[in-house]
XYZ file of C-alpha atoms in Angstrom:
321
model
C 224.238 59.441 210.967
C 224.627 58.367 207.197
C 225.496 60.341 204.585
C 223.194 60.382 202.390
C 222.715 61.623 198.581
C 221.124 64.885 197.921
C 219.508 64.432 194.909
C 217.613 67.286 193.536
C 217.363 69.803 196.565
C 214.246 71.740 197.300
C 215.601 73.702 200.346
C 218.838 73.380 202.018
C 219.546 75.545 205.674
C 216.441 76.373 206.150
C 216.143 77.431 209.644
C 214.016 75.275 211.918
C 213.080 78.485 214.145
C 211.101 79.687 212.242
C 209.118 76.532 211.055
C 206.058 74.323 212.652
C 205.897 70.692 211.926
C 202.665 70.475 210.797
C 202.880 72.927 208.204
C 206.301 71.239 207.340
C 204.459 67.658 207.766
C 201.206 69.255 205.265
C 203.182 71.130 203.109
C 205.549 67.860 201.938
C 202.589 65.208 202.243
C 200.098 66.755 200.425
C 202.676 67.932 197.344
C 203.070 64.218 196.455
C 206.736 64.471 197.378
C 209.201 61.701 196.837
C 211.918 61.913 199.027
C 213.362 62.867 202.410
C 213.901 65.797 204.903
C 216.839 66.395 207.521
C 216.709 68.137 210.360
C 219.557 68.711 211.708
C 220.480 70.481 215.039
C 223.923 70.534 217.404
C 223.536 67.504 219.261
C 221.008 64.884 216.717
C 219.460 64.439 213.471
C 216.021 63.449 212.393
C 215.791 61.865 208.954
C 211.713 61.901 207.581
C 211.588 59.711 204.398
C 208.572 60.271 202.261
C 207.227 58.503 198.961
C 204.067 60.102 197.048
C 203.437 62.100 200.001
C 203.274 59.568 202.656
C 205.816 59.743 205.495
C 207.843 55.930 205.664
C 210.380 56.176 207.980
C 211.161 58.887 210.776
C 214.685 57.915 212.542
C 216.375 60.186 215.186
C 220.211 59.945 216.240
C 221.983 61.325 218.505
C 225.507 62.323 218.369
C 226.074 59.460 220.949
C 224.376 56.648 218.736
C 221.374 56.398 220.804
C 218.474 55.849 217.784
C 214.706 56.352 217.714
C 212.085 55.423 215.500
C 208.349 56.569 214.539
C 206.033 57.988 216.893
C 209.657 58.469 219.169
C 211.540 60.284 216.501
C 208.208 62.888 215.773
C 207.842 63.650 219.258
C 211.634 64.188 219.662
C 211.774 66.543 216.797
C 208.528 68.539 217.665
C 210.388 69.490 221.201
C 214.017 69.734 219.521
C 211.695 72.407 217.095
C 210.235 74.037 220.203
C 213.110 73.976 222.205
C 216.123 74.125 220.148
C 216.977 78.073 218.745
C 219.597 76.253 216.444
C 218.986 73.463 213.647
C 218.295 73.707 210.050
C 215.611 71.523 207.578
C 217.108 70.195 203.953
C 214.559 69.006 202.059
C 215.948 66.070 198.876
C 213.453 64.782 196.548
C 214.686 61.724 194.990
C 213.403 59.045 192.944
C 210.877 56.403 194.272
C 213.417 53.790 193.903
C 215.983 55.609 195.630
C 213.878 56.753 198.376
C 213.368 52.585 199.200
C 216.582 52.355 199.751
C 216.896 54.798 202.386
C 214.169 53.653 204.133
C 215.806 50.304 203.879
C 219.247 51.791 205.018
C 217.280 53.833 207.579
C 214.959 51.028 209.172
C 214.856 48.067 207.073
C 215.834 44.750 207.598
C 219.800 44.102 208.917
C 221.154 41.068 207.302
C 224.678 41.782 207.680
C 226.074 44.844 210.550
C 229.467 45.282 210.904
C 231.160 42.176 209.370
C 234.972 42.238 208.389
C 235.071 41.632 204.276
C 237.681 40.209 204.889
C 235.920 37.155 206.414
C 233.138 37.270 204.135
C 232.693 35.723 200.432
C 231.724 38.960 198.936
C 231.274 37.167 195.916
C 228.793 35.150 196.800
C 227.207 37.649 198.631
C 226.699 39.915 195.436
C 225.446 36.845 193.525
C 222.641 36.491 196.851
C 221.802 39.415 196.385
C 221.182 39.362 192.462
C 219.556 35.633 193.042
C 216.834 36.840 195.587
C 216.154 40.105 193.773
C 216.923 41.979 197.564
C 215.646 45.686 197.128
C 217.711 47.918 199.468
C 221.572 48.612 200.175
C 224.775 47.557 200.786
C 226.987 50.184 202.709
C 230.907 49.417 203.029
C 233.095 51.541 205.152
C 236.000 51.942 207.501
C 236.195 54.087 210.540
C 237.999 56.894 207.485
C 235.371 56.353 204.783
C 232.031 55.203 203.592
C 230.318 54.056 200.489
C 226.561 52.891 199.656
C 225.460 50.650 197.139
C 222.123 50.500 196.086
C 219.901 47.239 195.269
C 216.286 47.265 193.126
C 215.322 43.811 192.453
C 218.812 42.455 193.034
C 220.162 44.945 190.245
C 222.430 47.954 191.387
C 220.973 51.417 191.069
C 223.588 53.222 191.659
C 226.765 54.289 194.179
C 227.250 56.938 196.567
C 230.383 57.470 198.979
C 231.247 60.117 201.446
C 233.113 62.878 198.839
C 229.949 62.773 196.649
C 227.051 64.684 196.455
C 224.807 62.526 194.563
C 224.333 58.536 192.562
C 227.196 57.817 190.726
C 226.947 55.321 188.029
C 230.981 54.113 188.631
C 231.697 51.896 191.431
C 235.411 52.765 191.362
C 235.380 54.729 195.326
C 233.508 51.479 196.254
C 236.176 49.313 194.873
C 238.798 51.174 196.569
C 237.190 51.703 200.301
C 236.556 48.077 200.170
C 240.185 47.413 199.225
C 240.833 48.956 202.512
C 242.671 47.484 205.482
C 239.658 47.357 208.504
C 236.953 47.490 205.549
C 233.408 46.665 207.156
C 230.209 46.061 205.284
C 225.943 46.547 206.444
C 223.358 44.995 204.354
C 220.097 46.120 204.692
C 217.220 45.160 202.546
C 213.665 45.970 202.524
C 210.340 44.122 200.661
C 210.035 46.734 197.802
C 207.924 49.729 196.688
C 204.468 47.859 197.440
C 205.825 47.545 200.842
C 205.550 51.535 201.223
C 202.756 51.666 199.747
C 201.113 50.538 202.338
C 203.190 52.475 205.066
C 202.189 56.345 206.426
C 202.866 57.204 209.733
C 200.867 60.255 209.166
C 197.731 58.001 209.246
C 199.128 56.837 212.753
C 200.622 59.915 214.625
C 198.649 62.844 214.867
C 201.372 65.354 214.206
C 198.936 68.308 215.171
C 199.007 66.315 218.736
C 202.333 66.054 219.407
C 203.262 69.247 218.509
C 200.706 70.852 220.442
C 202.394 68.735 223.852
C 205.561 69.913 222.809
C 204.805 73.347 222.768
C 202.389 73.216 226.116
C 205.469 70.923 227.757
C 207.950 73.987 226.687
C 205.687 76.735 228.171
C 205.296 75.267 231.445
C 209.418 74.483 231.235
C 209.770 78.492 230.545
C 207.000 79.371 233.187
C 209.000 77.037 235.793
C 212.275 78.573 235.276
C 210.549 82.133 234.685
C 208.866 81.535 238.692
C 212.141 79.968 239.819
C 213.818 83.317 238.488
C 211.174 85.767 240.444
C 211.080 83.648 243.514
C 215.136 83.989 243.955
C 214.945 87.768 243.044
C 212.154 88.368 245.857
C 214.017 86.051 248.328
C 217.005 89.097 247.094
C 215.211 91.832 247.445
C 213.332 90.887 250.601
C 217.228 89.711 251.856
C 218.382 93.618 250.951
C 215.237 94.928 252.249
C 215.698 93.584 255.453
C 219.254 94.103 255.467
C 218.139 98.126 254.164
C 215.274 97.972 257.401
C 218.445 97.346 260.252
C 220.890 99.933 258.592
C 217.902 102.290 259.091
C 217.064 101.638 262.569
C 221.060 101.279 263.434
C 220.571 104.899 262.612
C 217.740 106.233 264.319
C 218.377 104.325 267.314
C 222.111 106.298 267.217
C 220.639 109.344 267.434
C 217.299 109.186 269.316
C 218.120 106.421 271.611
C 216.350 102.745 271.822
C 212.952 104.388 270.919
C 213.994 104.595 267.428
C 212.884 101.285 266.358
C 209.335 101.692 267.366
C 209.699 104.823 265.472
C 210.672 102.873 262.643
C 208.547 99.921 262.857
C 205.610 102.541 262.886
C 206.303 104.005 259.757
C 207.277 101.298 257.938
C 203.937 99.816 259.063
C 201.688 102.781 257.868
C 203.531 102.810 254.312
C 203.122 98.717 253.949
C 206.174 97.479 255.414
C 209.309 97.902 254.685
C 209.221 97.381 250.491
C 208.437 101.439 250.780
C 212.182 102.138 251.507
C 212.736 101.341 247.474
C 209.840 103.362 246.516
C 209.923 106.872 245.182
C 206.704 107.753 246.943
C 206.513 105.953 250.233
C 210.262 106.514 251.275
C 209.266 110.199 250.916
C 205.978 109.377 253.444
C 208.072 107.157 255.828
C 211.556 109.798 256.046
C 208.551 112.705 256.821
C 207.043 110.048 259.757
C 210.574 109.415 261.095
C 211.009 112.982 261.075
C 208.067 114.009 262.870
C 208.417 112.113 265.773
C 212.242 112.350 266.035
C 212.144 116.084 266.178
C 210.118 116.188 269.566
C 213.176 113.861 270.970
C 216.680 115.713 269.398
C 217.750 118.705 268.451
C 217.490 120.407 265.399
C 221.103 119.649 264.491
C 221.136 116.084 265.605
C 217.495 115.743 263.770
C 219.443 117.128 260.079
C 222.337 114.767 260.729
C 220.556 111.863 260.884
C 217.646 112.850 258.101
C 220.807 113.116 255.865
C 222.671 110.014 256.521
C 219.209 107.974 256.069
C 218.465 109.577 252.960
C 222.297 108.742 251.988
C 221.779 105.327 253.012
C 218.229 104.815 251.271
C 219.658 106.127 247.935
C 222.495 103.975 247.621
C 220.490 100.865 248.611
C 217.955 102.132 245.626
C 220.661 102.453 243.078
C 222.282 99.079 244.151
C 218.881 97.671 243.320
């Protein structure tokens, strides 16, 4: 993404988190505000470029280049707000002027992308530009540095490079970066102020809309992975249960002999199956069952052993749970 100039700041690292876009969206259009917002998270950034309120450009990049536009770039940030626990808003008004030429650097027209100055008559080029009074902005750069010139009516507004913060009046850093071995130059231009006049994508896009999808389309993500979750821990827990439900009649069976898993299956039957073995209440109901009928089959002695080692083996199945 561009850098761009920051003008007069109205918020800077203001976390997205905590924000909705259409408050964001009402707050900025109906102030009259002249300008643009950033929102910027790890992985993209969504540039919203307003003038008297109206919203003129929306572009989204992504670290990797990829680029969206419009109705693309709303939806994209609406589920980057939803979804996304990181990313901040920065919020620049600048002047009307100024604001044309980022929507021109944004998404207007590309005359020139990516052409060596080397093989270019930037001469004539700057006289072009003054000739057909182009409104808009001429960037020049190397892979190391970056500056932007600015264009109203073929005149320069200003100049902005990559260690500034704002317009500069001086062209000097532009000079220099285009003095550079490698130097590079864009030229966008755009058709002027009564061009955005007639431009709002807010009478387009219903913001309300999309962020409503968003926020459904994240809810059912969350209630997918939330039922994914539960549906592996009960394939677990039925896994340990059954596991828990063979230890139990290893050990009845040892001491009462192959009738021990009826005995077993009984109780576990009459307390609900065999989910009572990690319950408090039932595993109390189910030991007294097993102990019923196994006393009319063992001794006493034999009956205490093995009442022990299932009540050993029930509590250390509970805890592992």
């Amino acid at each position: 993404m561009f850098l761009l100039p920051k003008g007069n700041p109205l918020f800077e690292n203001l976390a997205v988190g905590t924000l909705k876009l259409p408050e964001v969206m009402s707050k900025l259009s109906t102030g009259n505000f002249t300008g643009y917002a950033s929102f910027v998270f790890q992985e993209s950034t969504i540039i919203l470029v307003f003038e008297a309120g109206k919203v003129v450009s929306a572009l989204h990049e992504e670290a990797n280049g990829n680029r969206e536009t419009g109705f693309e770039a709303l939806s994209a940030l609406s589920h980057l707000m939803v979804g996304t626990s990181g990313g901040v808003l920065n919020v620049y008004k600048l002047s009307k002027d100024l604001t044309m030429c980022i929507h021109a650097l944004l998404q207007g027209e590309i005359l020139y992308k990516a052409q060596e100055l080397k093989l270019i008559d930037i001469k004539g080029l700057l006289e072009r530009i003054g000739s057909e009074k182009m409104s808009g902005c001429l960037r020049v750069y190397t892979d190391e540095r970056s500056a932007i010139i600015f264009y109203k009516d073929g005149a320069p507004l200003g100049f902005f490079h990559d260690g500034s913060q704002d317009i500069e009046t001086s062209s000097t850093e532009s000079q220099k970066i285009a003095g550079l071995p490698g130097a590079k130059i864009d030229l966008f231009s755009t058709q002027g102020s009564e061009h955005l006049k007639g431009l709002n994508l807010l009478e387009v896009v219903n913001i309300q809309n999309i962020w409503e999808t968003a926020v459904a389309q994240q809810q059912s993500e969350i209630d997918r992975i939330n039922a994914a979750r539960e549906e592996r821990e009960r394939k677990n827990i039925a896994g340990k249960l059954a596991e828990l439900e063979e230890q139990v009649k290893a050990i009845v069976v040892e001491s009462v002999g192959r009738v021990g898993r009826g005995i077993v299956d009984k109780e576990l039957n009459d307390q609900g199956g065999n989910s009572c073995l990690l319950d408090e209440t039932n595993v109390v109901k189910f030991l007294a069952g097993v102990e019923r009928s196994a006393k009319l089959l063992i001794s006493a002695t034999s009956l205490k052993v093995m009442m022990e080692q299932l009540s050993r083996t029930i509590t250390a199945a509970k805890s592992e749970h």
